[in-house]
Short mmCIF file of N, CA and C in Angstrom, two decimals:
data_model
loop_
_atom_site.label_atom_id
_atom_site.label_comp_id
_atom_site.label_asym_id
_atom_site.label_seq_id
_atom_site.Cartn_x
_atom_site.Cartn_y
_atom_site.Cartn_z
N MET J 644 -41.33 -19.05 -15.96
CA MET J 644 -42.13 -18.87 -17.16
C MET J 644 -41.26 -19.08 -18.38
N GLU J 645 -41.88 -19.55 -19.43
CA GLU J 645 -41.18 -19.77 -20.70
C GLU J 645 -41.86 -18.95 -21.80
N LYS J 646 -41.05 -18.21 -22.56
CA LYS J 646 -41.63 -17.40 -23.63
C LYS J 646 -42.13 -18.31 -24.74
N LEU J 647 -43.41 -18.14 -25.12
CA LEU J 647 -43.98 -18.89 -26.23
C LEU J 647 -43.67 -18.22 -27.56
N PHE J 648 -43.93 -16.91 -27.64
CA PHE J 648 -43.69 -16.19 -28.89
C PHE J 648 -43.78 -14.69 -28.67
N GLU J 649 -43.40 -13.95 -29.71
CA GLU J 649 -43.50 -12.49 -29.73
C GLU J 649 -44.39 -12.08 -30.90
N ILE J 650 -45.10 -11.00 -30.69
CA ILE J 650 -45.92 -10.41 -31.75
C ILE J 650 -45.39 -9.01 -32.00
N ASN J 651 -45.05 -8.71 -33.25
CA ASN J 651 -44.59 -7.38 -33.64
C ASN J 651 -45.81 -6.56 -34.03
N VAL J 652 -46.00 -5.46 -33.34
CA VAL J 652 -47.19 -4.61 -33.53
C VAL J 652 -46.77 -3.27 -34.10
N ARG J 653 -47.51 -2.81 -35.11
CA ARG J 653 -47.31 -1.48 -35.69
C ARG J 653 -48.60 -0.68 -35.49
N ILE J 654 -48.47 0.47 -34.87
CA ILE J 654 -49.63 1.33 -34.63
C ILE J 654 -50.04 1.98 -35.95
N THR J 655 -51.32 1.88 -36.28
CA THR J 655 -51.82 2.44 -37.53
C THR J 655 -52.72 3.66 -37.32
N ALA J 656 -53.29 3.80 -36.12
CA ALA J 656 -54.14 4.96 -35.84
C ALA J 656 -54.21 5.16 -34.33
N PHE J 657 -54.39 6.41 -33.92
CA PHE J 657 -54.46 6.74 -32.51
C PHE J 657 -55.53 7.81 -32.32
N ASN J 658 -56.49 7.53 -31.43
CA ASN J 658 -57.52 8.51 -31.08
C ASN J 658 -57.61 8.59 -29.57
N GLN J 659 -58.02 9.78 -29.09
CA GLN J 659 -58.00 10.00 -27.64
C GLN J 659 -59.17 10.87 -27.22
N VAL J 660 -59.70 10.57 -26.04
CA VAL J 660 -60.71 11.40 -25.40
C VAL J 660 -60.20 11.71 -24.00
N LYS J 661 -60.19 13.02 -23.66
CA LYS J 661 -59.71 13.44 -22.34
C LYS J 661 -60.81 14.22 -21.65
N THR J 662 -60.96 13.91 -20.36
CA THR J 662 -61.80 14.73 -19.50
C THR J 662 -60.90 15.26 -18.39
N GLU J 663 -61.48 15.91 -17.43
CA GLU J 663 -60.68 16.47 -16.34
C GLU J 663 -59.95 15.38 -15.55
N ARG J 664 -60.55 14.18 -15.42
CA ARG J 664 -59.97 13.13 -14.57
C ARG J 664 -59.69 11.81 -15.28
N THR J 665 -60.04 11.73 -16.55
CA THR J 665 -59.88 10.45 -17.27
C THR J 665 -59.37 10.70 -18.68
N CYS J 666 -58.54 9.75 -19.15
CA CYS J 666 -58.05 9.78 -20.53
C CYS J 666 -58.23 8.38 -21.10
N VAL J 667 -58.82 8.31 -22.29
CA VAL J 667 -58.99 7.02 -22.97
C VAL J 667 -58.31 7.10 -24.33
N ASN J 668 -57.43 6.13 -24.58
CA ASN J 668 -56.75 6.01 -25.88
C ASN J 668 -57.34 4.82 -26.63
N PHE J 669 -57.60 5.03 -27.90
CA PHE J 669 -58.13 3.98 -28.78
C PHE J 669 -57.08 3.81 -29.87
N ILE J 670 -56.37 2.67 -29.85
CA ILE J 670 -55.21 2.47 -30.72
C ILE J 670 -55.46 1.31 -31.67
N ASN J 671 -55.47 1.60 -32.96
CA ASN J 671 -55.59 0.55 -33.98
C ASN J 671 -54.20 0.09 -34.37
N PHE J 672 -54.07 -1.20 -34.74
CA PHE J 672 -52.75 -1.72 -35.08
C PHE J 672 -52.85 -2.90 -36.02
N ASP J 673 -51.71 -3.20 -36.65
CA ASP J 673 -51.53 -4.43 -37.41
C ASP J 673 -50.21 -5.02 -36.95
N GLY J 674 -49.75 -6.07 -37.60
CA GLY J 674 -48.48 -6.66 -37.20
C GLY J 674 -48.36 -8.10 -37.64
N ASP J 675 -47.35 -8.78 -37.07
CA ASP J 675 -47.10 -10.16 -37.45
C ASP J 675 -46.44 -10.92 -36.32
N CYS J 676 -46.39 -12.24 -36.49
CA CYS J 676 -45.81 -13.13 -35.50
C CYS J 676 -45.07 -14.24 -36.23
N SER J 677 -43.87 -14.55 -35.75
CA SER J 677 -43.11 -15.67 -36.28
C SER J 677 -42.58 -16.47 -35.11
N ALA J 678 -43.03 -17.71 -34.99
CA ALA J 678 -42.61 -18.61 -33.91
C ALA J 678 -42.35 -19.98 -34.52
N PRO J 679 -41.65 -20.86 -33.81
CA PRO J 679 -41.39 -22.20 -34.36
C PRO J 679 -42.66 -22.97 -34.73
N PHE J 680 -43.76 -22.68 -34.06
CA PHE J 680 -45.00 -23.42 -34.29
C PHE J 680 -46.04 -22.67 -35.11
N PHE J 681 -45.80 -21.37 -35.41
CA PHE J 681 -46.82 -20.57 -36.10
C PHE J 681 -46.19 -19.32 -36.72
N GLU J 682 -46.65 -18.98 -37.93
CA GLU J 682 -46.32 -17.70 -38.55
C GLU J 682 -47.61 -17.11 -39.09
N GLY J 683 -47.83 -15.82 -38.81
CA GLY J 683 -49.05 -15.19 -39.29
C GLY J 683 -49.04 -13.69 -39.11
N SER J 684 -50.15 -13.09 -39.53
CA SER J 684 -50.32 -11.63 -39.48
C SER J 684 -51.61 -11.28 -38.75
N ILE J 685 -51.60 -10.09 -38.15
CA ILE J 685 -52.80 -9.58 -37.49
C ILE J 685 -53.78 -9.12 -38.56
N LEU J 686 -55.02 -9.62 -38.48
CA LEU J 686 -56.06 -9.21 -39.42
C LEU J 686 -56.49 -7.78 -39.12
N PRO J 687 -57.05 -7.08 -40.13
CA PRO J 687 -57.55 -5.72 -39.89
C PRO J 687 -58.56 -5.71 -38.74
N GLY J 688 -58.48 -4.67 -37.92
CA GLY J 688 -59.42 -4.52 -36.82
C GLY J 688 -58.80 -4.67 -35.44
N GLY J 689 -57.48 -4.92 -35.37
CA GLY J 689 -56.83 -5.00 -34.07
C GLY J 689 -56.95 -3.67 -33.34
N VAL J 690 -57.37 -3.72 -32.07
CA VAL J 690 -57.56 -2.48 -31.32
C VAL J 690 -57.17 -2.66 -29.86
N ASP J 691 -56.55 -1.64 -29.31
CA ASP J 691 -56.19 -1.59 -27.89
C ASP J 691 -56.89 -0.38 -27.30
N THR J 692 -57.65 -0.60 -26.25
CA THR J 692 -58.31 0.49 -25.53
C THR J 692 -57.61 0.67 -24.20
N GLN J 693 -57.05 1.85 -23.99
CA GLN J 693 -56.33 2.15 -22.75
C GLN J 693 -57.10 3.21 -21.98
N LYS J 694 -57.21 3.00 -20.66
CA LYS J 694 -57.96 3.94 -19.83
C LYS J 694 -57.10 4.34 -18.63
N PHE J 695 -56.99 5.65 -18.45
CA PHE J 695 -56.22 6.21 -17.33
C PHE J 695 -57.15 7.11 -16.53
N GLU J 696 -57.40 6.70 -15.28
CA GLU J 696 -58.26 7.49 -14.39
C GLU J 696 -57.41 8.05 -13.25
N GLU J 697 -57.71 9.27 -12.87
CA GLU J 697 -56.96 9.93 -11.80
C GLU J 697 -56.95 9.05 -10.55
N GLY J 698 -55.75 8.82 -10.00
CA GLY J 698 -55.61 8.06 -8.77
C GLY J 698 -55.60 6.55 -8.94
N LYS J 699 -55.67 6.06 -10.17
CA LYS J 699 -55.68 4.61 -10.41
C LYS J 699 -54.60 4.25 -11.43
N CYS J 700 -54.18 2.98 -11.41
CA CYS J 700 -53.27 2.49 -12.44
C CYS J 700 -54.02 2.42 -13.76
N GLY J 701 -53.33 2.72 -14.85
CA GLY J 701 -53.94 2.62 -16.17
C GLY J 701 -54.21 1.16 -16.53
N THR J 702 -55.23 0.96 -17.35
CA THR J 702 -55.57 -0.39 -17.80
C THR J 702 -55.59 -0.42 -19.33
N LEU J 703 -55.46 -1.62 -19.87
CA LEU J 703 -55.59 -1.78 -21.31
C LEU J 703 -56.36 -3.05 -21.61
N SER J 704 -56.99 -3.07 -22.76
CA SER J 704 -57.70 -4.24 -23.23
C SER J 704 -57.56 -4.27 -24.75
N ALA J 705 -56.78 -5.25 -25.23
CA ALA J 705 -56.55 -5.37 -26.68
C ALA J 705 -57.20 -6.66 -27.18
N ARG J 706 -57.74 -6.60 -28.40
CA ARG J 706 -58.34 -7.78 -29.03
C ARG J 706 -57.94 -7.78 -30.50
N TYR J 707 -57.52 -8.98 -30.96
CA TYR J 707 -57.11 -9.10 -32.35
C TYR J 707 -57.04 -10.56 -32.75
N ILE J 708 -56.95 -10.80 -34.06
CA ILE J 708 -56.85 -12.15 -34.60
C ILE J 708 -55.58 -12.24 -35.44
N LEU J 709 -54.80 -13.28 -35.17
CA LEU J 709 -53.65 -13.62 -36.00
C LEU J 709 -54.07 -14.74 -36.94
N LYS J 710 -53.81 -14.58 -38.22
CA LYS J 710 -54.13 -15.63 -39.20
C LYS J 710 -52.84 -16.04 -39.89
N GLY J 711 -52.60 -17.34 -39.97
CA GLY J 711 -51.38 -17.82 -40.61
C GLY J 711 -51.37 -19.32 -40.74
N LYS J 712 -50.18 -19.90 -40.60
CA LYS J 712 -50.02 -21.34 -40.75
C LYS J 712 -49.17 -21.89 -39.61
N ASP J 713 -49.49 -23.13 -39.21
CA ASP J 713 -48.66 -23.79 -38.21
C ASP J 713 -47.42 -24.35 -38.90
N ALA J 714 -46.55 -24.96 -38.13
CA ALA J 714 -45.28 -25.47 -38.68
C ALA J 714 -45.50 -26.55 -39.74
N GLY J 715 -46.66 -27.21 -39.72
CA GLY J 715 -46.98 -28.23 -40.71
C GLY J 715 -47.67 -27.67 -41.95
N GLY J 716 -47.86 -26.34 -42.01
CA GLY J 716 -48.50 -25.71 -43.16
C GLY J 716 -50.01 -25.61 -43.09
N ARG J 717 -50.61 -25.98 -41.96
CA ARG J 717 -52.07 -25.92 -41.81
C ARG J 717 -52.51 -24.50 -41.47
N GLU J 718 -53.59 -24.05 -42.13
CA GLU J 718 -54.18 -22.74 -41.83
C GLU J 718 -54.58 -22.72 -40.35
N THR J 719 -54.23 -21.63 -39.67
CA THR J 719 -54.49 -21.51 -38.24
C THR J 719 -54.83 -20.07 -37.91
N CYS J 720 -55.81 -19.89 -37.02
CA CYS J 720 -56.15 -18.56 -36.51
C CYS J 720 -56.06 -18.57 -34.99
N LEU J 721 -55.54 -17.48 -34.45
CA LEU J 721 -55.48 -17.27 -33.01
C LEU J 721 -56.27 -16.00 -32.68
N PHE J 722 -57.23 -16.10 -31.78
CA PHE J 722 -57.89 -14.91 -31.25
C PHE J 722 -57.22 -14.60 -29.93
N ILE J 723 -56.77 -13.36 -29.78
CA ILE J 723 -56.07 -12.96 -28.55
C ILE J 723 -56.81 -11.82 -27.88
N GLU J 724 -57.13 -12.03 -26.62
CA GLU J 724 -57.68 -10.97 -25.77
C GLU J 724 -56.62 -10.73 -24.70
N ASN J 725 -56.09 -9.53 -24.67
CA ASN J 725 -54.96 -9.23 -23.80
C ASN J 725 -55.34 -8.07 -22.89
N ASN J 726 -55.63 -8.37 -21.62
CA ASN J 726 -55.99 -7.35 -20.64
C ASN J 726 -54.81 -7.13 -19.71
N GLY J 727 -54.58 -5.87 -19.33
CA GLY J 727 -53.43 -5.62 -18.48
C GLY J 727 -53.48 -4.30 -17.76
N THR J 728 -52.38 -4.04 -17.03
CA THR J 728 -52.25 -2.81 -16.26
C THR J 728 -50.88 -2.18 -16.48
N PHE J 729 -50.87 -0.88 -16.36
CA PHE J 729 -49.63 -0.11 -16.41
C PHE J 729 -49.11 -0.02 -14.98
N LYS J 730 -47.89 -0.46 -14.77
CA LYS J 730 -47.29 -0.45 -13.43
C LYS J 730 -46.66 0.92 -13.15
N GLU J 731 -46.41 1.19 -11.88
CA GLU J 731 -45.83 2.47 -11.48
C GLU J 731 -44.46 2.71 -12.10
N ASP J 732 -43.71 1.64 -12.38
CA ASP J 732 -42.38 1.78 -12.97
C ASP J 732 -42.42 1.97 -14.49
N GLY J 733 -43.63 2.03 -15.07
CA GLY J 733 -43.78 2.23 -16.51
C GLY J 733 -43.94 0.95 -17.30
N SER J 734 -43.72 -0.19 -16.66
CA SER J 734 -43.88 -1.46 -17.37
C SER J 734 -45.36 -1.80 -17.55
N ILE J 735 -45.63 -2.68 -18.48
CA ILE J 735 -47.00 -3.12 -18.75
C ILE J 735 -47.04 -4.64 -18.65
N GLU J 736 -47.89 -5.14 -17.76
CA GLU J 736 -48.07 -6.57 -17.61
C GLU J 736 -49.48 -6.94 -18.00
N THR J 737 -49.61 -8.08 -18.69
CA THR J 737 -50.92 -8.48 -19.19
C THR J 737 -51.24 -9.93 -18.85
N GLU J 738 -52.51 -10.27 -18.99
CA GLU J 738 -52.99 -11.65 -18.85
C GLU J 738 -53.73 -12.02 -20.12
N PRO J 739 -53.00 -12.52 -21.11
CA PRO J 739 -53.65 -12.86 -22.37
C PRO J 739 -54.48 -14.14 -22.27
N LYS J 740 -55.55 -14.16 -23.04
CA LYS J 740 -56.36 -15.36 -23.26
C LYS J 740 -56.30 -15.61 -24.76
N ILE J 741 -55.99 -16.85 -25.14
CA ILE J 741 -55.83 -17.17 -26.55
C ILE J 741 -56.73 -18.34 -26.92
N LEU J 742 -57.53 -18.14 -27.96
CA LEU J 742 -58.33 -19.21 -28.54
C LEU J 742 -57.69 -19.58 -29.87
N CYS J 743 -57.56 -20.87 -30.13
CA CYS J 743 -56.88 -21.34 -31.34
C CYS J 743 -57.75 -22.38 -32.03
N ASP J 744 -57.94 -22.25 -33.35
CA ASP J 744 -58.77 -23.21 -34.09
C ASP J 744 -57.99 -24.44 -34.56
N ASN J 745 -56.74 -24.57 -34.14
CA ASN J 745 -55.89 -25.70 -34.50
C ASN J 745 -55.81 -26.62 -33.27
N GLU J 746 -56.40 -27.81 -33.38
CA GLU J 746 -56.47 -28.72 -32.24
C GLU J 746 -55.09 -29.13 -31.72
N GLU J 747 -54.10 -29.17 -32.58
CA GLU J 747 -52.76 -29.56 -32.14
C GLU J 747 -52.06 -28.45 -31.36
N LEU J 748 -52.33 -27.19 -31.71
CA LEU J 748 -51.70 -26.07 -31.01
C LEU J 748 -52.49 -25.59 -29.79
N ALA J 749 -53.79 -25.81 -29.78
CA ALA J 749 -54.65 -25.28 -28.71
C ALA J 749 -54.14 -25.61 -27.30
N PRO J 750 -53.63 -26.82 -27.02
CA PRO J 750 -53.16 -27.10 -25.66
C PRO J 750 -52.02 -26.18 -25.21
N LEU J 751 -51.28 -25.64 -26.14
CA LEU J 751 -50.18 -24.74 -25.81
C LEU J 751 -50.70 -23.47 -25.12
N PHE J 752 -51.94 -23.09 -25.41
CA PHE J 752 -52.50 -21.84 -24.90
C PHE J 752 -53.45 -22.06 -23.72
N ALA J 753 -53.60 -23.32 -23.29
CA ALA J 753 -54.45 -23.61 -22.13
C ALA J 753 -53.73 -23.19 -20.87
N GLY J 754 -54.46 -22.90 -19.85
CA GLY J 754 -53.85 -22.53 -18.58
C GLY J 754 -53.49 -21.06 -18.52
N ARG J 755 -52.71 -20.72 -17.54
CA ARG J 755 -52.38 -19.31 -17.27
C ARG J 755 -51.25 -18.83 -18.17
N LEU J 756 -51.51 -17.72 -18.84
CA LEU J 756 -50.51 -17.05 -19.67
C LEU J 756 -50.22 -15.68 -19.08
N SER J 757 -49.05 -15.16 -19.34
CA SER J 757 -48.68 -13.81 -18.94
C SER J 757 -48.11 -13.10 -20.15
N GLY J 758 -48.17 -11.78 -20.13
CA GLY J 758 -47.61 -11.01 -21.23
C GLY J 758 -46.88 -9.79 -20.75
N ARG J 759 -45.97 -9.34 -21.59
CA ARG J 759 -45.26 -8.08 -21.37
C ARG J 759 -45.29 -7.31 -22.67
N ILE J 760 -45.36 -6.02 -22.55
CA ILE J 760 -45.38 -5.16 -23.73
C ILE J 760 -44.19 -4.22 -23.63
N ARG J 761 -43.46 -4.12 -24.72
CA ARG J 761 -42.31 -3.21 -24.72
C ARG J 761 -42.26 -2.45 -26.04
N GLU J 762 -41.83 -1.20 -25.93
CA GLU J 762 -41.67 -0.36 -27.12
C GLU J 762 -40.30 -0.62 -27.72
N VAL J 763 -40.23 -0.54 -29.04
CA VAL J 763 -38.98 -0.76 -29.76
C VAL J 763 -38.65 0.52 -30.51
N ASP J 764 -37.41 0.99 -30.38
CA ASP J 764 -36.98 2.16 -31.14
C ASP J 764 -36.93 1.80 -32.61
N CYS J 765 -37.72 2.50 -33.40
CA CYS J 765 -37.81 2.20 -34.82
C CYS J 765 -38.07 3.52 -35.54
N PRO J 766 -37.12 4.01 -36.34
CA PRO J 766 -37.28 5.34 -36.95
C PRO J 766 -38.45 5.44 -37.93
N GLU J 767 -38.86 4.33 -38.55
CA GLU J 767 -39.92 4.39 -39.57
C GLU J 767 -41.31 4.61 -38.98
N HIS J 768 -41.60 4.00 -37.83
CA HIS J 768 -42.94 4.07 -37.26
C HIS J 768 -42.92 3.56 -35.82
N ASN J 769 -44.04 3.80 -35.12
CA ASN J 769 -44.17 3.27 -33.76
C ASN J 769 -44.28 1.76 -33.82
N ARG J 770 -43.45 1.08 -33.07
CA ARG J 770 -43.49 -0.37 -33.05
C ARG J 770 -43.45 -0.86 -31.62
N ILE J 771 -44.23 -1.88 -31.36
CA ILE J 771 -44.33 -2.46 -30.04
C ILE J 771 -44.19 -3.97 -30.18
N VAL J 772 -43.61 -4.60 -29.18
CA VAL J 772 -43.50 -6.06 -29.16
C VAL J 772 -44.30 -6.57 -27.97
N ILE J 773 -45.16 -7.54 -28.24
CA ILE J 773 -45.91 -8.22 -27.18
C ILE J 773 -45.26 -9.58 -26.99
N GLU J 774 -44.82 -9.84 -25.78
CA GLU J 774 -44.22 -11.14 -25.45
C GLU J 774 -45.25 -11.95 -24.66
N ILE J 775 -45.49 -13.19 -25.09
CA ILE J 775 -46.45 -14.06 -24.43
C ILE J 775 -45.69 -15.20 -23.75
N TYR J 776 -45.98 -15.42 -22.48
CA TYR J 776 -45.31 -16.44 -21.67
C TYR J 776 -46.32 -17.45 -21.12
N LYS J 777 -45.88 -18.67 -21.01
CA LYS J 777 -46.67 -19.72 -20.36
C LYS J 777 -45.98 -20.06 -19.05
N HIS J 778 -46.76 -20.23 -18.01
CA HIS J 778 -46.18 -20.58 -16.73
C HIS J 778 -45.56 -21.97 -16.83
N LYS J 779 -44.35 -22.10 -16.37
CA LYS J 779 -43.51 -23.28 -16.61
C LYS J 779 -44.15 -24.60 -16.22
N SER J 780 -44.90 -24.65 -15.16
CA SER J 780 -45.51 -25.91 -14.73
C SER J 780 -46.42 -26.49 -15.80
N GLN J 781 -46.94 -25.63 -16.67
CA GLN J 781 -47.85 -26.09 -17.72
C GLN J 781 -47.15 -26.29 -19.05
N THR J 782 -45.98 -25.71 -19.23
CA THR J 782 -45.33 -25.70 -20.53
C THR J 782 -44.82 -27.07 -20.96
N VAL J 783 -44.18 -27.78 -20.08
CA VAL J 783 -43.52 -29.03 -20.46
C VAL J 783 -44.50 -30.02 -21.07
N ALA J 784 -45.61 -30.27 -20.42
CA ALA J 784 -46.58 -31.25 -20.93
C ALA J 784 -47.19 -30.78 -22.24
N SER J 785 -47.54 -29.50 -22.34
CA SER J 785 -48.16 -28.99 -23.58
C SER J 785 -47.21 -29.08 -24.75
N VAL J 786 -45.97 -28.65 -24.57
CA VAL J 786 -45.00 -28.66 -25.66
C VAL J 786 -44.68 -30.10 -26.07
N ALA J 787 -44.59 -31.01 -25.10
CA ALA J 787 -44.31 -32.42 -25.42
C ALA J 787 -45.42 -33.00 -26.29
N ARG J 788 -46.68 -32.69 -25.98
CA ARG J 788 -47.80 -33.17 -26.80
C ARG J 788 -47.73 -32.61 -28.21
N ILE J 789 -47.42 -31.33 -28.32
CA ILE J 789 -47.37 -30.70 -29.64
C ILE J 789 -46.20 -31.23 -30.45
N ARG J 790 -45.05 -31.41 -29.82
CA ARG J 790 -43.88 -31.96 -30.53
C ARG J 790 -44.16 -33.36 -31.02
N SER J 791 -44.82 -34.17 -30.19
CA SER J 791 -45.09 -35.56 -30.60
C SER J 791 -46.09 -35.61 -31.74
N SER J 792 -46.91 -34.57 -31.89
CA SER J 792 -47.87 -34.54 -32.99
C SER J 792 -47.23 -34.09 -34.30
N GLY J 793 -46.01 -33.54 -34.22
CA GLY J 793 -45.30 -33.10 -35.42
C GLY J 793 -45.55 -31.65 -35.80
N ALA J 794 -46.30 -30.91 -34.98
CA ALA J 794 -46.57 -29.50 -35.29
C ALA J 794 -45.34 -28.62 -35.11
N ILE J 795 -44.39 -29.05 -34.22
CA ILE J 795 -43.13 -28.31 -34.08
C ILE J 795 -41.99 -29.30 -34.01
#
């Protein structure tokens, strides 16, 4: 797999509902992304819903929009739906789906993507990094098309 980019996430609100056997976290966030092909910020409304049920692995489902510019200065938006599971070792693995309104960048997000989420020690506030990866068999052709178009 090849890392496409990282998204820096800052938690802005946290709400929780607990029952005897289930816990649901509703986490609002903002953040930004800087990659060779895109720079942008998360629009208001980013939310991650996490569900933990007794006897099952926890799940998450995050949805948000990044708005910014591609390397050529063109306005670009990415819609990201990131569904995943909490592993027994504490790691979080996801399967992001990305829709992009930029025809030159869209092929980069086609096919199977994977994600990892990691917490970053930051004294000012809670910060998380989302890493998005493309499976290598698909990366070479997509990146070559985008490079030849001049977007990166």
